[in-house]
Amino acid sequence: MASSCELSKLAYSKIILHAFKYPHTSVNGVLLANEGSSNHSVKYVDAIPLFHHNLGLAPMLEVALMQIDSYCRTAGLVIAGYYHASEALAEMSPDIVSQRICEKIAEYFPNACLVLINNRQLAKQMTHTSLSVVQYCDGGKWKVKDKENFKILPNNDSALDSVSNLLSKKLYKKLVDFDDHFDDISQDWLNVTLKSMID
Amino acid sequence: MEKQSKHWEDVRDLFRNWREENCRQSEDVVDLWKEVLANHFGKLGDEGWLVLEQVFIAALDCHSMEIANFCLSKLNQEFPDSMRVKRLKAMKYEALERYEDALDILDLIIKKDETNAASRKRKVTIYKSQGMIIEAVKELTDYLRIFMADQEAWMELSDLYISQQEWNKAAFCVEELMLHSPFNHLYLQRYAEIKYTQGGYENLEIARSYYAQAAKLNPNNVRALYGLLLTSVHMASNSKCPSQKKKESIKLSEWATNQLSQLQSSNDSKLFSSQILEGMGNLQIGNDSKN
C-alpha cells in the first residue's frame, strides 16, 4: 500500500525560503504534522527551520528539538519529518547526519519522511517543486517516494506561484531559524509574522 | 543632486565596512552596486579596484555573470599580469563549474609563487563544491602544514571533520584555535559542542567545563548557556557522577537558567528548566552520554 505525503503551502514556503536565505550553506529543519496523524497518509502542516551552521553537532539540536516538542504539545502537533538542503550544488542523497536525525524522529513517528531539496531546480521563478522525498521504513531502510505519492497543497502549480511571489519580495530575509534565534534570542523561531504574510 | 552624492559615499563606506569584516552580503552588494555605486565609480579612486573585486565576488555568488565579467575585464585592463586577478578568473571558472580550468589556473599561480595562500585555499573550495570532502581535507591539511597560523583554515578543517563525524580530528583543530586565542568564547563553545556530540561521560564533563568557561567569558552567549544547562542536567542525572559534582552541576544549571531567562525576558525561568528536564531523556541525539 503506497502511503501518501502532503506538504502544506506554509511548510513548503518555509523550506524554500530557508534554502534561499542561506544559499551558501546547508540548511535543515523539522516538519510538523497534526497529532494523531496516520503514518500512511501524512500531511505536514508546518516546518520549523533549524540550522545553517554545523548541522552535525548535537547539543543545540537537542535544545531546539526540546523547545519544538514543547511547542508541539501546546499546539496539538508532532515532529513527523525532516528537511535538508545540501551545501554542494549537486549533492542528491541524504547524508549521515540527516539519516540519523530522521531515524530519531521515526522512533516517535514511524515512517517519518526525509525531504531533500534539489538545489539545481531552485530558481527565483520556481518551475519545479525542487523536492525529493525518502521515507524511513522499518528495518532501517530508506524508500524513495514517487512523485504521485507526494504533493504540495492546494496543488503544485499554485504553490509554486505563491512561493515565487514570496521570493520576489525577498521575504526570505525575514525568516528566522534556530541559529538566528541562538544568535539573538529575541528572534522568533516560530515565524509568526512571516506566517501571516505567507497565508 | 546633493542627496545623490551623499548617498554614494554612504554606500562606499558600507562596502568598506563589509570588506573589513569579511561579511558575505552578496545580494546587497550587487543591488547597491547596480543602483548607486556603478554610476560613481570614477570618484572612488584607488579604492575602486577593491570595490570591483568585492562586487566581482558578490556577483559570482549571485550568478550575475554580466556584472562579474564587467568587473573582471576592468581589473584585467588595469592589472594585466596580476596573480590576484588570475585567481579571480579561477573563481569565475569555479562559479561556472569549470573546475578543471579553475584548477589549471590555480596550479599555475602556485607554481610561480609557492607562498600564495589564497590560491591554495581556493583549491580546497573547488573540491568542497564537488562534494569531494576527502580530497578537500587532504588539500587543507597539506596547506596547514605550511600555513599553521591560519585560523580561518583551522576552522574550515574543523567543519569538514564535523561533517565526516571525525570528532577527535575536529576537536584537534579547535584545540589549535584555542591555543591561538584562549579567550575566544566561540572557540570554547565549539569545542564543548564537539565533545558533547562525541559522547561518553568523560566528554560530557569536558563539555561542561568548556561551556562554563565560554559562558564566563561571555554571559550573553546563548549557546554556551544552553550547553551549560544541558550538560549540567545530564551530569546530575548520571549514575557515574559523584555527589559533589552533582551539587555543582545543579548550581550551574540554575545559574544558566537564570541567565537565559534574563536574556529572554518574556519567559520565566521555571518554564526553561522544566522544558529541558522533560525533554532530557527522550531526545538525546548525540552518542549516549549516560555510559
XYZ file of C-alpha atoms in Angstrom:
490
model
C 0.000 0.000 0.000
C 1.603 3.215 -1.109
C 1.347 5.877 1.535
C 0.832 9.462 0.529
C 2.605 12.519 1.824
C 1.355 16.084 1.576
C 3.027 19.343 2.343
C 1.029 22.451 3.218
C 1.768 25.712 1.439
C 3.147 27.112 4.697
C 5.550 24.220 5.248
C 6.719 24.256 1.626
C 7.194 28.020 1.599
C 9.280 27.958 4.755
C 11.504 25.201 3.399
C 12.207 27.107 0.183
C 12.645 30.439 1.971
C 15.137 28.854 4.346
C 17.173 27.488 1.445
C 17.116 30.913 -0.220
C 18.139 32.772 2.898
C 21.336 30.731 3.224
C 22.228 29.630 -0.288
C 25.880 29.096 0.555
C 25.454 26.645 3.435
C 23.458 23.532 4.130
C 20.185 24.092 5.960
C 17.855 21.775 7.784
C 14.636 21.780 9.732
C 11.802 19.615 11.004
C 8.333 19.063 9.644
C 5.272 19.073 11.864
C 2.038 17.149 11.427
C -1.179 17.134 13.401
C -1.222 14.955 16.476
C -2.716 11.565 15.815
C -1.829 11.635 12.121
C -1.724 8.293 10.493
C 1.668 7.495 9.057
C 0.031 6.138 5.948
C -1.220 9.463 4.811
C 0.682 12.275 6.396
C 0.024 15.962 5.926
C 2.843 18.219 7.033
C 1.225 21.436 8.208
C 4.273 23.394 9.223
C 8.062 23.418 9.022
C 10.450 24.748 11.650
C 13.817 25.842 10.246
C 16.693 24.670 12.415
C 20.258 25.467 11.423
C 22.600 26.710 8.766
C 25.910 26.018 10.571
C 27.414 22.737 11.629
C 24.326 20.641 11.253
C 26.167 17.647 12.694
C 26.595 18.949 16.220
C 24.239 17.536 18.824
C 23.780 19.944 21.747
C 21.924 22.779 20.004
C 19.918 20.255 18.012
C 18.729 18.693 21.254
C 17.845 22.063 22.767
C 15.960 23.091 19.632
C 14.044 19.818 19.442
C 13.072 20.130 23.097
C 11.668 23.591 22.519
C 9.847 22.482 19.385
C 8.465 19.449 21.192
C 7.211 21.684 23.991
C 5.508 23.940 21.477
C 4.014 20.963 19.654
C 2.332 19.758 22.806
C 0.538 23.057 23.273
C -0.438 23.223 19.602
C -1.551 19.637 19.076
C 1.266 18.839 16.671
C 4.054 16.291 16.433
C 7.517 16.297 14.899
C 6.952 13.967 11.986
C 9.587 14.677 9.348
C 12.792 16.438 8.453
C 14.097 18.527 5.554
C 17.607 19.213 4.384
C 19.371 21.158 1.659
C 22.988 20.203 0.997
C 25.795 22.696 0.732
C 27.134 21.293 -2.533
C 25.018 22.049 -5.586
C 24.916 18.553 -6.946
C 24.501 16.516 -3.791
C 21.315 14.495 -4.005
C 21.425 11.782 -1.390
C 20.744 12.185 2.326
C 23.934 12.492 4.326
C 24.647 10.606 7.515
C 23.546 13.469 9.782
C 20.143 13.736 8.074
C 19.664 10.000 8.287
C 20.457 9.882 11.987
C 18.146 12.763 12.818
C 15.314 11.316 10.769
C 15.825 7.899 12.373
C 15.446 9.532 15.760
C 12.242 11.252 14.610
C 10.993 7.922 13.281
C 11.271 6.465 16.780
C 8.352 8.665 17.745
C 6.616 8.954 14.378
C 7.134 5.775 12.395
C 7.803 6.138 8.664
C 8.933 9.728 9.051
C 9.780 11.407 5.750
C 13.104 12.995 4.888
C 12.618 15.782 2.364
C 15.641 16.716 0.310
C 15.898 19.919 -1.637
C 17.100 19.581 -5.188
C 19.406 22.579 -5.331
C 19.654 22.653 -9.095
C 15.914 23.090 -9.542
C 15.667 26.115 -7.268
C 15.058 29.369 -9.111
C 13.622 32.789 -8.433
C 10.740 31.781 -10.643
C 10.024 28.285 -9.408
C 9.018 25.767 -12.056
C 9.719 22.589 -10.136
C 8.839 21.714 -6.581
C 12.572 21.004 -6.210
C 11.978 18.397 -3.539
C 12.581 14.705 -3.376
C 11.353 12.572 -0.538
C 12.603 9.404 1.055
C 10.724 7.621 3.759
C 12.153 5.697 6.670
C 10.833 2.153 6.775
C 11.101 -0.477 9.482
C 14.419 -2.212 9.416
C 16.389 0.940 8.727
C 15.682 1.146 5.019
C 15.033 4.314 3.064
C 12.356 4.161 0.402
C 12.141 6.794 -2.308
C 8.704 8.339 -2.639
C 7.311 8.641 -6.142
C 6.028 11.969 -7.339
C 2.422 10.644 -7.407
C 2.533 9.973 -3.697
C 3.893 13.342 -2.753
C 2.222 16.652 -3.365
C 2.070 20.203 -2.213
C -1.245 21.728 -1.243
C -3.519 23.087 -2.602
C -1.825 21.942 -5.800
C 1.745 22.058 -7.067
C 1.265 24.894 -9.553
C -0.407 27.334 -7.214
C 2.162 26.547 -4.507
C 4.976 27.320 -6.959
C 3.348 30.614 -7.938
C 2.877 31.558 -4.327
C 6.482 30.787 -3.413
C 7.847 32.630 -6.461
C 5.858 35.625 -5.291
C 7.400 35.413 -1.814
C 10.865 35.117 -3.342
C 10.379 38.186 -5.498
C 9.509 40.158 -2.352
C 12.695 38.782 -0.737
C 10.702 37.546 2.241
C 13.409 35.003 2.963
C 15.273 37.809 4.728
C 12.569 37.760 7.389
C 12.741 34.016 8.066
C 14.192 33.058 11.449
C 15.825 29.705 12.109
C 17.189 28.361 15.376
C 20.715 29.525 14.580
C 19.330 33.067 14.218
C 17.429 32.633 17.472
C 20.545 31.489 19.336
C 22.466 34.451 17.909
C 19.748 36.844 19.044
C 17.262 35.367 21.459
C 14.607 37.976 20.680
C 14.119 36.494 17.192
C 11.051 34.313 16.878
C 11.795 30.808 15.563
C 8.074 30.220 15.172
C 7.997 32.885 12.466
C 4.525 34.046 13.454
C 4.664 37.325 11.480
C 6.038 35.550 8.431
C 3.202 33.039 8.611
C 0.620 35.791 8.212
C 2.499 37.088 5.182
C 2.524 33.650 3.603
C -1.153 32.898 4.130
C 21.888 66.455 -6.698
C 23.429 66.746 -3.266
C 21.354 63.907 -1.845
C 22.586 61.609 -4.585
C 26.247 62.466 -3.849
C 25.857 61.727 -0.149
C 24.199 58.502 -0.974
C 27.108 57.096 -2.966
C 29.519 57.986 -0.201
C 27.396 56.067 2.305
C 27.404 53.043 0.031
C 31.166 53.302 -0.384
C 31.576 53.353 3.412
C 29.221 50.433 3.805
C 31.212 48.425 1.282
C 34.387 49.299 3.154
C 32.872 48.023 6.401
C 31.796 44.805 4.764
C 35.274 44.283 3.298
C 36.894 44.828 6.672
C 34.551 42.482 8.463
C 34.574 39.901 5.685
C 30.772 39.852 5.523
C 29.002 37.819 2.913
C 26.267 40.204 1.804
C 26.392 39.319 -1.847
C 22.833 40.197 -2.835
C 23.029 43.604 -1.163
C 26.441 44.342 -2.689
C 25.199 43.591 -6.201
C 21.982 45.582 -5.727
C 23.744 48.620 -4.268
C 26.381 48.480 -6.997
C 23.738 48.441 -9.711
C 21.634 51.185 -8.147
C 24.296 53.540 -6.854
C 27.992 52.879 -6.999
C 28.342 51.843 -10.650
C 27.461 55.391 -11.696
C 30.031 56.912 -9.379
C 32.892 54.519 -9.995
C 35.206 57.252 -11.213
C 35.004 59.039 -7.874
C 36.290 56.051 -5.893
C 39.948 56.437 -6.823
C 42.226 53.586 -5.815
C 39.572 52.136 -3.568
C 37.613 51.480 -6.747
C 39.768 48.422 -7.509
C 38.966 46.900 -4.123
C 35.305 47.637 -4.726
C 35.465 45.986 -8.148
C 36.965 42.871 -6.600
C 34.256 42.874 -3.925
C 31.461 43.346 -6.460
C 33.002 40.675 -8.691
C 32.933 38.074 -5.934
C 29.426 39.100 -4.893
C 28.259 38.880 -8.496
C 29.674 35.353 -8.785
C 27.792 34.451 -5.624
C 24.558 35.690 -7.186
C 25.469 34.308 -10.604
C 25.190 37.783 -12.156
C 27.751 36.935 -14.804
C 27.372 40.191 -16.743
C 28.427 42.256 -13.750
C 31.167 39.774 -12.895
C 32.596 39.916 -16.403
C 32.481 43.711 -16.397
C 34.427 43.883 -13.127
C 36.946 41.280 -14.222
C 37.662 42.963 -17.538
C 38.211 46.328 -15.839
C 40.587 44.723 -13.321
C 42.396 42.844 -16.068
C 42.851 46.064 -18.030
C 44.417 47.831 -15.074
C 46.461 44.914 -13.674
C 47.253 42.665 -16.633
C 49.916 40.478 -15.032
C 48.446 40.251 -11.582
C 48.268 36.889 -9.795
C 45.399 38.252 -7.737
C 43.350 38.936 -10.876
C 44.247 35.497 -12.244
C 42.879 33.994 -9.053
C 39.649 35.900 -9.590
C 39.480 34.399 -13.071
C 39.821 30.962 -11.477
C 36.921 31.851 -9.183
C 34.854 32.713 -12.220
C 35.524 29.253 -13.661
C 34.559 27.799 -10.294
C 31.243 29.652 -10.453
C 30.664 28.266 -13.947
C 31.502 24.766 -12.628
C 34.521 24.589 -14.972
C 36.585 23.088 -12.185
C 39.406 21.712 -14.322
C 40.036 25.119 -15.881
C 39.974 26.715 -12.444
C 42.457 24.182 -11.065
C 44.793 24.753 -14.028
C 45.000 28.464 -13.294
C 45.484 27.925 -9.570
C 48.225 25.345 -10.075
C 49.992 27.808 -12.367
C 49.806 30.539 -9.724
C 51.103 28.223 -7.003
C 53.960 27.074 -9.225
C 55.015 30.668 -9.777
C 54.557 31.631 -6.155
C 54.580 28.896 -3.533
C 53.639 31.304 -0.769
C 50.331 32.203 -2.394
C 47.982 31.126 0.367
C 44.718 32.304 -1.154
C 45.122 30.180 -4.279
C 45.757 27.070 -2.228
C 42.601 27.716 -0.275
C 40.586 28.080 -3.454
C 41.649 24.571 -4.406
C 40.057 23.350 -1.196
C 36.790 25.074 -2.066
C 36.816 23.530 -5.540
C 36.945 20.066 -4.018
C 34.337 21.002 -1.464
C 31.931 22.328 -4.134
C 32.037 18.988 -5.868
C 31.348 17.146 -2.643
C 34.863 15.651 -2.684
C 35.316 16.126 1.033
C 38.196 13.675 1.431
C 40.259 15.468 -1.209
C 39.331 18.814 0.340
C 40.549 17.593 3.734
C 43.839 16.371 2.256
C 44.437 19.643 0.438
C 43.613 21.636 3.562
C 45.841 19.553 5.847
C 48.727 19.981 3.388
C 48.042 23.713 3.400
C 48.035 23.894 7.199
C 51.407 22.141 7.394
C 52.826 25.233 5.731
C 50.495 27.984 6.944
C 49.991 26.868 10.539
C 48.723 30.175 11.864
C 45.746 30.472 9.541
C 42.783 30.415 11.921
C 40.200 30.535 9.168
C 41.718 27.378 7.706
C 41.698 25.517 11.028
C 38.033 26.429 11.461
C 37.214 25.227 7.964
C 39.061 21.965 8.573
C 37.159 21.500 11.809
C 33.878 21.994 9.914
C 34.933 19.431 7.312
C 35.776 16.886 10.005
C 32.458 17.538 11.751
C 30.617 16.798 8.511
C 32.506 13.487 8.371
C 31.820 12.761 12.046
C 35.558 12.623 12.815
C 35.165 14.102 16.268
C 38.732 13.679 17.507
C 40.193 15.384 14.486
C 37.610 18.160 14.622
C 38.412 18.690 18.300
C 42.133 18.834 17.488
C 41.534 21.671 15.018
C 39.588 23.650 17.596
C 42.373 22.997 20.113
C 44.756 24.720 17.701
C 42.361 27.662 17.541
C 42.127 27.826 21.329
C 45.923 27.923 21.559
C 45.868 30.976 19.285
C 43.002 32.679 21.075
C 42.326 31.209 24.514
C 39.809 33.920 25.373
C 37.618 33.483 22.343
C 34.358 32.242 23.819
C 33.187 30.989 20.419
C 36.076 28.542 20.122
C 35.457 27.245 23.638
C 31.777 26.804 22.889
C 32.567 24.983 19.624
C 34.955 22.644 21.449
C 32.277 21.857 24.008
C 29.785 21.101 21.235
C 32.161 18.636 19.600
C 32.942 16.921 22.884
C 29.260 16.648 23.781
C 28.439 15.160 20.393
C 31.267 12.674 20.766
C 29.519 11.255 23.816
C 30.586 9.392 26.919
C 30.699 10.607 30.493
C 34.263 11.992 30.354
C 33.457 14.028 27.253
C 30.312 15.283 28.945
C 32.423 16.592 31.808
C 34.864 18.236 29.432
C 31.966 19.783 27.511
C 30.525 21.182 30.696
C 33.802 22.855 31.702
C 34.281 24.421 28.283
C 30.690 25.632 28.171
C 31.183 27.080 31.651
C 34.328 28.915 30.594
C 32.633 30.249 27.449
C 29.652 31.458 29.482
C 32.020 33.054 31.975
C 33.805 34.956 29.213
C 30.536 35.980 27.602
C 27.367 35.553 29.671
C 25.367 36.595 26.604
C 26.444 33.554 24.594
C 23.115 31.780 24.360
C 24.587 28.556 23.004
C 27.069 28.380 25.878
C 24.285 28.929 28.405
C 22.044 26.291 26.891
C 25.020 23.967 26.616
C 25.896 24.520 30.243
C 22.313 23.788 31.241
C 22.188 20.664 29.089
C 25.499 19.232 30.279
C 24.826 20.041 33.936
C 21.443 18.360 33.890
C 22.858 15.292 32.143
C 25.706 15.057 34.611
C 23.472 15.485 37.614
C 21.270 12.636 36.444
C 24.161 10.324 35.577
C 24.992 7.493 37.951
C 28.716 7.961 37.377
C 28.605 11.444 38.791
C 29.928 11.804 42.376
C 27.616 13.721 44.700
C 29.954 16.712 44.972
C 29.854 17.186 41.224
C 26.096 16.627 41.226
C 25.603 19.557 43.583
C 27.961 21.639 41.437
C 26.032 20.683 38.312
C 22.721 21.624 39.835
C 24.077 25.032 40.849
C 25.470 25.583 37.353
C 22.200 24.602 35.725
C 20.345 27.065 37.941
C 22.757 29.853 37.079
C 22.447 29.114 33.359
C 18.661 29.064 33.576
C 18.621 32.438 35.305
C 20.970 33.973 32.735
C 18.800 32.650 29.900
C 15.599 33.916 31.410
C 17.176 37.339 31.909
C 18.104 37.422 28.248
C 14.681 36.291 27.156
C 12.602 38.468 29.430
C 9.279 37.100 28.280
C 9.888 33.573 29.537
C 10.105 32.746 33.213
C 12.958 30.591 34.395
C 10.807 27.737 35.643
C 9.497 27.153 32.148
C 13.005 26.699 30.777
C 14.258 24.145 33.231
C 11.073 22.150 33.192
C 11.153 22.109 29.385
C 14.723 20.935 29.361
C 14.232 18.353 32.094
C 11.131 16.986 30.408
C 12.902 16.561 27.132
C 16.111 15.170 28.626
C 15.529 11.505 28.358
C 13.637 11.444 25.081
C 15.541 13.480 22.656
C 19.191 12.656 23.048
C 20.696 12.535 19.603
C 24.409 12.579 20.391
C 26.122 9.336 21.336
C 24.770 8.031 24.566
C 26.124 10.268 27.313
C 24.835 8.010 30.015
C 27.621 5.465 29.642
